[in-house]
Coordinates of C-alpha atoms in Angstrom, one line a residue:
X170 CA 142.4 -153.4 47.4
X171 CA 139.6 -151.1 46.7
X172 CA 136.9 -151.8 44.1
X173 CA 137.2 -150.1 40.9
X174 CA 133.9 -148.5 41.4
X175 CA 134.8 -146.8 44.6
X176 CA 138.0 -145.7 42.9
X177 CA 136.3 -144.3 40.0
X178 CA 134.1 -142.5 42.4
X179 CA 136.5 -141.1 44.7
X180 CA 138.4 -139.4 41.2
X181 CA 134.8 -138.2 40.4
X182 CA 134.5 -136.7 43.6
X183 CA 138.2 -134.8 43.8
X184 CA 137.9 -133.7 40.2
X185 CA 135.1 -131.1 41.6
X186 CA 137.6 -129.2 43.7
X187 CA 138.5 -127.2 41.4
X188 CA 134.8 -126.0 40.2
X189 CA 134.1 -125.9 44.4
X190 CA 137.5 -123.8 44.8
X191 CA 135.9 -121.0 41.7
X192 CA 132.3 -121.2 42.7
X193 CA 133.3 -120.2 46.8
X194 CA 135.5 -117.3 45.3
X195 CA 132.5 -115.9 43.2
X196 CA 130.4 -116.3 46.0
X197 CA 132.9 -114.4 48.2
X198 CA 133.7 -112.1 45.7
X199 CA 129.3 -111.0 45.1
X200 CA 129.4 -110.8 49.6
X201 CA 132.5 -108.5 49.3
X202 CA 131.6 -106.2 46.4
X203 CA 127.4 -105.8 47.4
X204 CA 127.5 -106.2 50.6
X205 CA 131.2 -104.6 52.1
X206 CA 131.7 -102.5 49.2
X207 CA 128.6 -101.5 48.0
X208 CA 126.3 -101.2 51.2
X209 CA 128.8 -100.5 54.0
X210 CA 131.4 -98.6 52.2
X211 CA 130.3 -96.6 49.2
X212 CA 128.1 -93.4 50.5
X213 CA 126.3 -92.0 47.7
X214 CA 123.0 -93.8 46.8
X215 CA 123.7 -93.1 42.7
X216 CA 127.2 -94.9 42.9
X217 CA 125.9 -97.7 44.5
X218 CA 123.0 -98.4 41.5
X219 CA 125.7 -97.7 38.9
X220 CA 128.0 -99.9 40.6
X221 CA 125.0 -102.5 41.2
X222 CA 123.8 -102.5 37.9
X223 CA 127.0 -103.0 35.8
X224 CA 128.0 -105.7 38.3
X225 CA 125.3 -107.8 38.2
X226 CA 125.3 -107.9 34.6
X227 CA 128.6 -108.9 34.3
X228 CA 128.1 -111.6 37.1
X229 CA 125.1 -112.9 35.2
X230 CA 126.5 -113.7 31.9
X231 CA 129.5 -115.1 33.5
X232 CA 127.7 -117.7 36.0
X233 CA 125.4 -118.4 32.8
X234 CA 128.7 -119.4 30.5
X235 CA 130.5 -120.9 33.2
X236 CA 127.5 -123.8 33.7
X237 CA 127.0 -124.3 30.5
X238 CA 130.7 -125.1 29.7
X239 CA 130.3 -127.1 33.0
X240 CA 127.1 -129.1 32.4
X241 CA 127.0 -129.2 28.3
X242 CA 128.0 -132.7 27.4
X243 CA 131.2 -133.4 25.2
X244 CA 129.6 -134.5 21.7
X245 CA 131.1 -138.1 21.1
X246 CA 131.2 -139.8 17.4
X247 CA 127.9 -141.3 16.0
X248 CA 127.3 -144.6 15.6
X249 CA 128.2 -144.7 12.0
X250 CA 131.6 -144.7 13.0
X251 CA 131.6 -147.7 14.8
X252 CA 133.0 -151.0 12.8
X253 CA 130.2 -153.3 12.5
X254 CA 130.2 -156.6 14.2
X255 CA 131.8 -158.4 11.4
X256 CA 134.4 -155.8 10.8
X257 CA 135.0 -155.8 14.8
X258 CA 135.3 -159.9 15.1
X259 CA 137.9 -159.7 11.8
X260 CA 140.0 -156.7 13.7
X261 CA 140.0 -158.2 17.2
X262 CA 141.3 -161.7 15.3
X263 CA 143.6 -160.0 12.9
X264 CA 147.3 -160.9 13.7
X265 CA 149.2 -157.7 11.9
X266 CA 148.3 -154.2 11.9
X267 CA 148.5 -154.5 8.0
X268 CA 145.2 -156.3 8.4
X269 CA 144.0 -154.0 10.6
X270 CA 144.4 -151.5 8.6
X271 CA 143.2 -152.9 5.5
X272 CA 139.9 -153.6 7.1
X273 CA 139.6 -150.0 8.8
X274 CA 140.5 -148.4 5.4
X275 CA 137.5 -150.5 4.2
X276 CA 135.5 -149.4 6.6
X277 CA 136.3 -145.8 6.3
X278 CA 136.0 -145.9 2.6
X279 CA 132.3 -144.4 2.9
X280 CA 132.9 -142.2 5.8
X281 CA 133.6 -138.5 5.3
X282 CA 137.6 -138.7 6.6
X283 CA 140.3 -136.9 5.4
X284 CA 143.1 -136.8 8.3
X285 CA 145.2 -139.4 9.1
X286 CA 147.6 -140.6 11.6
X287 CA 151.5 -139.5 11.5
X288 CA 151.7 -142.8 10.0
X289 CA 149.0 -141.9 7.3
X290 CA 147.0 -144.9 8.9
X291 CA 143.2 -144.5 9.6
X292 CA 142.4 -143.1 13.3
X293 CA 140.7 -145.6 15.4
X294 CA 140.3 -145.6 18.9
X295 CA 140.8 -149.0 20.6
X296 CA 139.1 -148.0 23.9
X297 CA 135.8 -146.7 22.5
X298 CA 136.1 -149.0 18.9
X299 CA 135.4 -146.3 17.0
X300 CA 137.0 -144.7 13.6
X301 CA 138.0 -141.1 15.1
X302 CA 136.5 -138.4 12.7
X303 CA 138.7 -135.6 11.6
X304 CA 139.3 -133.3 14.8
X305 CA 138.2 -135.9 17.2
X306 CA 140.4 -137.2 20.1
X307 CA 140.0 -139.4 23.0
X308 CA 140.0 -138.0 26.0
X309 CA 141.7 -139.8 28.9
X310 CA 140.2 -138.2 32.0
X311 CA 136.6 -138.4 30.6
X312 CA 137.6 -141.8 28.9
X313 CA 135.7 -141.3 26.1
X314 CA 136.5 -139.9 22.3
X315 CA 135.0 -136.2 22.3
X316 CA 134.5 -134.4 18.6
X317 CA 136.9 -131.4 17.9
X318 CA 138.6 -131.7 21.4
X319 CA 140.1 -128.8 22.4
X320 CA 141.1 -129.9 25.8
X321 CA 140.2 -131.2 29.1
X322 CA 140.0 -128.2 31.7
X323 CA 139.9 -129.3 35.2
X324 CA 138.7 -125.9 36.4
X325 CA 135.1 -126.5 34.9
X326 CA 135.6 -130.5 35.1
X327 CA 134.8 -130.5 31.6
X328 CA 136.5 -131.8 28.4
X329 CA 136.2 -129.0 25.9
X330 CA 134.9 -129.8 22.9
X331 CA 132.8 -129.0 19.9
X332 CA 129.6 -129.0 21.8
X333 CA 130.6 -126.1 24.6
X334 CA 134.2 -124.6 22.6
X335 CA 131.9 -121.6 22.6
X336 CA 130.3 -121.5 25.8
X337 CA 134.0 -122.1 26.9
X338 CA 135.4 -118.7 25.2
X339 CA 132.1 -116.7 26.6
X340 CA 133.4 -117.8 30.0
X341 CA 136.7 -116.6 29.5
X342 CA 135.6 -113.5 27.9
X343 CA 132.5 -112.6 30.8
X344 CA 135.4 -113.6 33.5
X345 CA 137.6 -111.3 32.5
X346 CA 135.2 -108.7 31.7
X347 CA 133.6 -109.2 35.9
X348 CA 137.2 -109.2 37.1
X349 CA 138.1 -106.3 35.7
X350 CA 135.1 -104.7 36.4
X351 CA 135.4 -105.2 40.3
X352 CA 139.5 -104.0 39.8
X353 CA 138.1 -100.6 37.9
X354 CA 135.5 -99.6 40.6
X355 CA 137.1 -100.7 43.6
X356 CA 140.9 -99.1 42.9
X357 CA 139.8 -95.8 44.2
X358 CA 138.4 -97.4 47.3
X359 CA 141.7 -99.5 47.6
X360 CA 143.3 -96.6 47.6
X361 CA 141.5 -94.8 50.1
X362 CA 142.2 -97.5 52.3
X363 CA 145.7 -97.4 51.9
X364 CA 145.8 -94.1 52.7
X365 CA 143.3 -94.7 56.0
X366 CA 143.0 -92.1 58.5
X367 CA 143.6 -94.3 61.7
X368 CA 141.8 -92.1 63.9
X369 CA 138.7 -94.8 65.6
X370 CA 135.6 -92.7 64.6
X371 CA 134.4 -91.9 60.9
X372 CA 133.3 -88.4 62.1
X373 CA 136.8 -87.2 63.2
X374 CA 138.6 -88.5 60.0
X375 CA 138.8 -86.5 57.1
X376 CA 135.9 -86.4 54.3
X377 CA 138.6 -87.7 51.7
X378 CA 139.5 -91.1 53.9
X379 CA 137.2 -93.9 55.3
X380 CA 137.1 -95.3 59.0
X381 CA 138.8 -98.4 59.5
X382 CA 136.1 -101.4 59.4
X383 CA 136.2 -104.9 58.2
X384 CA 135.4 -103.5 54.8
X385 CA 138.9 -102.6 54.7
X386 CA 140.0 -105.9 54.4
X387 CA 137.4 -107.2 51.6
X388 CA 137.7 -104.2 49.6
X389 CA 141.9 -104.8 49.5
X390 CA 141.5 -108.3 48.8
X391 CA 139.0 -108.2 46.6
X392 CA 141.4 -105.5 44.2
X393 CA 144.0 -108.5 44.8
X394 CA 142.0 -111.3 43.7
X395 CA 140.1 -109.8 41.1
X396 CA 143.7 -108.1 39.0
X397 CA 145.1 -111.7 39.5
X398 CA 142.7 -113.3 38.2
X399 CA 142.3 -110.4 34.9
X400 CA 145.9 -111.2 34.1
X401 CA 146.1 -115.1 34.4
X402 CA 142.5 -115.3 32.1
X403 CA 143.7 -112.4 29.9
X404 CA 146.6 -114.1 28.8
X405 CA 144.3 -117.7 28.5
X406 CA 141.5 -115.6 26.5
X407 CA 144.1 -114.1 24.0
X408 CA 145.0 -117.5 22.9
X409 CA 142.2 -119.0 22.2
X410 CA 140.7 -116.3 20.6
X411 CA 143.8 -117.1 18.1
X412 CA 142.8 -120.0 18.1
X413 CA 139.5 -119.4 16.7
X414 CA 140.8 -116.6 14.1
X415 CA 142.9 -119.6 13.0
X416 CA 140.3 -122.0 12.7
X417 CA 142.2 -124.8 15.2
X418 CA 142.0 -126.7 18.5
X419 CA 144.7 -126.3 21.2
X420 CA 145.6 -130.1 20.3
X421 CA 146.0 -128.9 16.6
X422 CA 148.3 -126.0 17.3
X423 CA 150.9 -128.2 19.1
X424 CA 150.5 -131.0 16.9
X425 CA 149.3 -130.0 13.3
X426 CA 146.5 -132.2 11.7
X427 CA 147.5 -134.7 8.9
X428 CA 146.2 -135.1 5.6
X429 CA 146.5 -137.2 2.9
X430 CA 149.4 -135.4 1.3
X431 CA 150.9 -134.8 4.8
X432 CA 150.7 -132.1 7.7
X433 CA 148.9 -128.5 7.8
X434 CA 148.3 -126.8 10.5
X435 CA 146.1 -124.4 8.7
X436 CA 143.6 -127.8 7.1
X437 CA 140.9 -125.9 8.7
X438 CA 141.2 -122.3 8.4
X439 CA 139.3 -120.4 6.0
X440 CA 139.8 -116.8 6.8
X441 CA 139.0 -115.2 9.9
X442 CA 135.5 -114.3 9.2
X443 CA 134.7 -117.7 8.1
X444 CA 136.8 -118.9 11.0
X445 CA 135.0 -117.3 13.9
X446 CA 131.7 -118.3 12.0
X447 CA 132.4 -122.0 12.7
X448 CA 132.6 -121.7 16.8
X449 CA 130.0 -118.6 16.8
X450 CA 127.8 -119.0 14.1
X451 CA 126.3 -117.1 11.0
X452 CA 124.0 -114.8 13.2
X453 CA 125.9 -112.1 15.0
X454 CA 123.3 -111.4 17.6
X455 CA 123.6 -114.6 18.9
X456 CA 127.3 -114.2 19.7
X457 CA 127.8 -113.0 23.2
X458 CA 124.7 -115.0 24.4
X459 CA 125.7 -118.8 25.6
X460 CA 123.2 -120.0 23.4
X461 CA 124.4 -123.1 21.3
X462 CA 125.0 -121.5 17.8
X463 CA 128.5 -123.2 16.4
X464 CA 127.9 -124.7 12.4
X465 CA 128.4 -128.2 11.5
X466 CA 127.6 -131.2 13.6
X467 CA 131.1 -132.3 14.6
X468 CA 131.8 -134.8 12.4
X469 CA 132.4 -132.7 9.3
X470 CA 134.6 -129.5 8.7
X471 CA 135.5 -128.0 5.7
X472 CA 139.0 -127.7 4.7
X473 CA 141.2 -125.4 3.1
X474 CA 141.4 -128.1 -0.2
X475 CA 139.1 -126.4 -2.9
X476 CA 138.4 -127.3 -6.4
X477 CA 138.9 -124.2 -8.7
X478 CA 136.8 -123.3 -11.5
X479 CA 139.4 -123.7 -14.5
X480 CA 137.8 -120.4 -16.4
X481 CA 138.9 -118.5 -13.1
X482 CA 141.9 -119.9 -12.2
X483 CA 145.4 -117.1 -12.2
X484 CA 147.5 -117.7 -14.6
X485 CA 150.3 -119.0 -12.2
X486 CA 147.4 -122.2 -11.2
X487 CA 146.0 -123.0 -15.0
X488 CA 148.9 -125.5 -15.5
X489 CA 147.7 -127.8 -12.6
X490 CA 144.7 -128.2 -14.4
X491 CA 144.6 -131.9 -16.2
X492 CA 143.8 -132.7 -19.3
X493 CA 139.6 -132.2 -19.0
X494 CA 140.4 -129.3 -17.3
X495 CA 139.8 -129.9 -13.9
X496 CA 142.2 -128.2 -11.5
X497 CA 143.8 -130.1 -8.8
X498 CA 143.1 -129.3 -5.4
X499 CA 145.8 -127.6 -3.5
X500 CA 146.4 -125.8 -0.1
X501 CA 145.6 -122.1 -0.5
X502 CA 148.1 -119.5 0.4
X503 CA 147.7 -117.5 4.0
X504 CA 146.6 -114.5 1.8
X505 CA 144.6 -116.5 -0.7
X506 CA 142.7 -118.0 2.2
X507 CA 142.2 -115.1 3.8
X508 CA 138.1 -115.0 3.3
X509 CA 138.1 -117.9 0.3
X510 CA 137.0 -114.8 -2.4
X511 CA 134.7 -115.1 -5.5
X512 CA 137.2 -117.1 -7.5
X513 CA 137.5 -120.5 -5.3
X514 CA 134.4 -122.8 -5.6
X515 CA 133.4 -125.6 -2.9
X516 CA 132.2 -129.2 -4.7
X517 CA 129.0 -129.0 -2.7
X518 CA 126.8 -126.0 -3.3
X519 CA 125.4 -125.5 -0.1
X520 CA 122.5 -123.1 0.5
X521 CA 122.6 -120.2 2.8
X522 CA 119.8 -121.0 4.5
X523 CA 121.8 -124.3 5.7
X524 CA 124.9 -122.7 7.0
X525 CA 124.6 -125.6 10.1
X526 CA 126.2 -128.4 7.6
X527 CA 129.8 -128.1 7.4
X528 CA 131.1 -128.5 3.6
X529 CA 133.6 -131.4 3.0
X530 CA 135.9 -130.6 -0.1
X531 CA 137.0 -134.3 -1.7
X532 CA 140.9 -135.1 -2.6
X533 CA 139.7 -137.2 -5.3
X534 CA 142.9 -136.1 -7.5
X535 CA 145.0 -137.0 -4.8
X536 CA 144.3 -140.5 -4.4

């Protein structure tokens, strides 16, 4: 039987067929469209620095956001979410998962945590001994727990995470953008082709048609290829971009996130602004460039729980104020939440000018 390290490296090894498979389509796909279509095929000098120009900008900003989803690594939990040794030695020897628990709810009693398993028991992960912050899952193909996982995507070998969700999107969004592209300028060639004058010489064919070269069969294929691909990642792009007007993670929108007073799948979301703030960030020039801009550090996210001034609360909340006048926190309504308006108040008053740290509302009144 085979080492364990020469297994582990073999699986290392296949998992990069898939990033081999994309990367010798791109190449083929930059020969094809610069050198068959542009060069050989199209005759007008002008159309061929339009065409030039718009393609390598859209073949620019995809390679860049395809290796940075590639080669940014997943952000895993700090060490602060690791039990310490005593805790560790008195959960390894503990005989019931009562005791477990009891000594992870100790544990996590100063740690900023507010989901729970469906059990309502605190998240640990066994394999990396860590108390899971909210949004964080283990990953079994990278073996390791990645913060806000989104998923593991073989296609960029990759798990998908907070650190790269929005270099991820970027790639979607600049992939689509160079297929479609290459399918817009290179239809009226592919259809010039199809309608080939199959006389041998370019000079006896008519000025509308094109002689029959080995261009033909790049140009054909490379509609093909490039319309396939639009559709599959248009389809893949139009979801998670719902995802990120919603504020959740692909895990969290099969499997809703639970809180202390049970599931929501809407925890996270804080209107859509607010929403596409947390994966692109609070400057909008920075949004189309895969430059790491996403708020927060992973470990913290605010919620959709809020503490409400009492002198501002609707008439319809003021009696779930208690006696000192405090309102209890409750879930906000899809239209109330919509961009969290003037009248809902976070705990923490954070600055503007630190829009990076993510606000964490408590569920003291709750507990």
């Amino acid at each position: 039987m085979a080492p364990s390290h020469i297994i582990r490296c073999c699986q290392r090894s296949l998992s990069w067929i898939p990033v081999v498979f994309i990367v010798l389509v791109v190449c083929w796909s930059y020969y094809a469209y610069v050198v068959e279509l542009c060069v050989y095929t199209i005759p007008k000098t002008e159309e061929q620095i339009v065409y030039l120009t718009g393609f390598h900008l859209f073949f620019f900003m995809f390679v860049w956001s395809y290796w940075m989803t590639i080669f940014t690594k997943p952000a895993n939990p700090s060490k602060e979410f690791s039990l310490s040794k005593v805790d560790k030695e008195q959960y390894e020897t503990a005989e019931r998962p009562e005791i477990q628990q009891e000594i992870l709810r100790r544990a996590a009693r100063e740690l900023p945590i507010y989901t729970r398993t469906g059990t309502r028991a605190i998240r640990y992960c066994d394999r990396c001994q860590v108390i899971k912050p909210d949004r964080c899952h283990h990953c079994s193909a990278c073996d390791v727990c990645i913060l806000k996982m989104d998923h593991h995507c073989p296609w960029v070998n990759n798990c998908v995470g907070f650190s790269n969700y929005k270099f991820f999107v970027l790639f979607l969004a600049y992939a689509m953008l160079y297929c479609l592209f290459i399918a817009s300028t290179v239809l009226r060639y592919f259809i010039k082709f199809w309608t080939l004058c199959r006389r041998r010489s370019a000079e006896s064919c008519p000025q509308s048609e094109l002689p029959d070269t080995q261009a033909k069969f790049h140009v054909l294929f490379l509609f093909f290829v490039s319309a396939m691909f639009f559709i599959s990642i248009l389809s893949l792009f139009c979801y998670h971009m719902w995802l990120v007007g919603k504020n959740r993670s692909t895990i969290e929108a099969f499997r809703a996130p639970v809180f202390r007073n049970g599931p929501d799948k809407n925890g996270f979301s804080l209107g859509l602004s607010k929403n596409v703030a947390q994966v692109f960030g609070d400057q909008k020039r920075s949004w189309l460039l895969p430059f790491y801009s996403s708020l927060g550090d992973g470990h913290i996210f605010p919620t959709r729980l809020v503490s409400y001034d009492p002198e501002q609360l609707p008439a319809d909340l003021q009696a779930c104020s208690d006696s000192d006048g405090q309102a209890y926190p409750r879930p906000l309504s899809e239209s109330q939440n919509h961009l969290l308006s003037n009248d809902v108040h976070f705990v923490d008053d954070v600055p503007s000018t630190d829009a990076g740290q993510a606000v964490r509302v408590t569920m003291e009144s709750e507990s």
